[in-house]
Coordinates of C-alpha atoms in Angstrom, one line a residue:
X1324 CA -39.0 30.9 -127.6
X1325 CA -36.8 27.9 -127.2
X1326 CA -33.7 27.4 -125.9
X1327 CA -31.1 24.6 -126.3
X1328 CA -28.4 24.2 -123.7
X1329 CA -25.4 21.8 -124.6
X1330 CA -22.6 20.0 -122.5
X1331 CA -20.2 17.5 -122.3
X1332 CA -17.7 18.7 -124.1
X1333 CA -13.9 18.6 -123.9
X1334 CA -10.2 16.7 -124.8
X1335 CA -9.7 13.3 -124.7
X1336 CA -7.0 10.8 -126.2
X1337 CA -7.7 8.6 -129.6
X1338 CA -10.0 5.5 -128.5
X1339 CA -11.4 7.9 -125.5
X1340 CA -15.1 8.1 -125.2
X1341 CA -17.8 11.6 -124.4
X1342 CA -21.1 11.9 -123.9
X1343 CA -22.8 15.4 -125.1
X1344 CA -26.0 16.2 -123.9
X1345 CA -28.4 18.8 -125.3
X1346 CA -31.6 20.3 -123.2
X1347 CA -34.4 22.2 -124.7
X1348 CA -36.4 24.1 -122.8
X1349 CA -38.9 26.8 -123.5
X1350 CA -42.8 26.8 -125.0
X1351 CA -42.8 23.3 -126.1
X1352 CA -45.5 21.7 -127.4
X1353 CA -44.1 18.6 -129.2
X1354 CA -40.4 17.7 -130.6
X1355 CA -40.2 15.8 -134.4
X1356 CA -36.5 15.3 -134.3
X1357 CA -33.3 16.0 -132.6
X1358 CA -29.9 16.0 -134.1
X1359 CA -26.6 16.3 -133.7
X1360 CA -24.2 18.2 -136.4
X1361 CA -20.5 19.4 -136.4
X1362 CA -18.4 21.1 -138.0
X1363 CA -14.8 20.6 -138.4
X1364 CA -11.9 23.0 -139.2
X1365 CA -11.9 23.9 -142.8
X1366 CA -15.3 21.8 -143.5
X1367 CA -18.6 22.4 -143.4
X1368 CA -21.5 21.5 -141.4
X1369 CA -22.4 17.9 -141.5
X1370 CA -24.9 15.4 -139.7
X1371 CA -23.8 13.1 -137.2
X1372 CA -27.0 11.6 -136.0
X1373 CA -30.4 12.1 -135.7
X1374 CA -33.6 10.7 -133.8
X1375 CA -37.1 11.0 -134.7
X1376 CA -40.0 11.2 -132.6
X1377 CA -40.8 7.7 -133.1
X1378 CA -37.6 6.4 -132.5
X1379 CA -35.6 5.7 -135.9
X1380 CA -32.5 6.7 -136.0
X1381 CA -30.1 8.2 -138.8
X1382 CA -26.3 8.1 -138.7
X1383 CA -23.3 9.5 -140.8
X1384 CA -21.3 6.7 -142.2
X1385 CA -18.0 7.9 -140.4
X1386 CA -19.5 7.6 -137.1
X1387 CA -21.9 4.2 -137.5
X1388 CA -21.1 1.7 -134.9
X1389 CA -19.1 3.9 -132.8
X1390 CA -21.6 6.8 -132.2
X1391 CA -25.3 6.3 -130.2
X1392 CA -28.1 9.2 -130.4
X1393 CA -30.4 8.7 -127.7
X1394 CA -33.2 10.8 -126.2
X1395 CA -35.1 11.4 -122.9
X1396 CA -38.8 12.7 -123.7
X1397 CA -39.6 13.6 -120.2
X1398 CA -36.5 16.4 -120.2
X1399 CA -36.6 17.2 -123.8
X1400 CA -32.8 16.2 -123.7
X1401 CA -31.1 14.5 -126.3
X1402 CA -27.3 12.6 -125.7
X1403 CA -25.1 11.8 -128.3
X1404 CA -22.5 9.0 -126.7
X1405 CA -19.3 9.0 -128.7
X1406 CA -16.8 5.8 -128.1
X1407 CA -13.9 4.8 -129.9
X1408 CA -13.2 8.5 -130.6
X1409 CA -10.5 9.6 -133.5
X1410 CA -8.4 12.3 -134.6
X1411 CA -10.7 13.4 -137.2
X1412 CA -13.7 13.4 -134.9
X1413 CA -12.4 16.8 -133.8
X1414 CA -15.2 19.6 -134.1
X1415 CA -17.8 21.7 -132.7
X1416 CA -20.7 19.4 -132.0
X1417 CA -24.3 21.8 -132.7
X1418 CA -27.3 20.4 -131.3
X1419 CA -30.4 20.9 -133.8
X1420 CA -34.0 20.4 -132.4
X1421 CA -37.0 20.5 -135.1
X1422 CA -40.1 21.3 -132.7
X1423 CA -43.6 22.7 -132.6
X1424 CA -43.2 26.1 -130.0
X1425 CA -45.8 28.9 -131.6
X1426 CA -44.8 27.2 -135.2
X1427 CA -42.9 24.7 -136.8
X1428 CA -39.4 25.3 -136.9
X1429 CA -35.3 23.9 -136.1
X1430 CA -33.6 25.4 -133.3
X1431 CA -29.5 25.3 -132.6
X1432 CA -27.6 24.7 -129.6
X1433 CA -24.1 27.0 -129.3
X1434 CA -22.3 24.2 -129.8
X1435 CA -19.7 22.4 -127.6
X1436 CA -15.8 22.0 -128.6
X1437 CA -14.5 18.2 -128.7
X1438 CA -10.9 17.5 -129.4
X1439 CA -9.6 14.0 -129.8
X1440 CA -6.1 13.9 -129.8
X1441 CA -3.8 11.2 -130.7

């Protein structure tokens, strides 16, 4: 099994700045992607960023330029640093991981709680 362990969570003003960070940990035998979703009150699930195993990179257009996905293969950690936070970036941040354990398959983190206030 795998397991996905998030932080970094919490409240910060408008214009504030976070960094989440995601481990996996567990039978691991190779990651294809890690991502980062929310979801916000009264909306669904979206993408916020993703990074492949060779490095691309994927970003919603409401967080491009403000937002950075990064990763650390030697921890099996993935960050997601969030400047120039707003208002509406207000969710609960899920890590998603798409790796190889005994088969193929996406694994969530229990998500962390970020409020931006104004």
């Amino acid at each position: 099994q795998v397991q996905l362990v998030e932080s970094g969570g919490g409240l910060v003003q408008a214009g504030g700045s976070l960094r989440l960070s995601c481990a996996a940990s567990g039978s691991i035998f190779s990651i294809n992607f890690m991502a980062w979703y929310r979801q916000a009150p009264g909306k669904q699930r979206e993408l916020v960023a993703r990074l492949t195993s060779i490095g691309s990179t994927n970003y919603a257009d409401s967080v491009k330029g403000r937002f950075t996905i990064s990763g650390d293969n030697a921890k099996n950690t993935v960050y997601l640093q969030m400047n120039n936070l707003k208002p509406e970036d207000t969710a609960v941040y899920y890590c998603n991981v798409n790796c190889l354990s005994r088969t193929i398959r996406d694994y969530w983190g229990q998500g962390t709680q970020v409020t931006v206030a104004s």
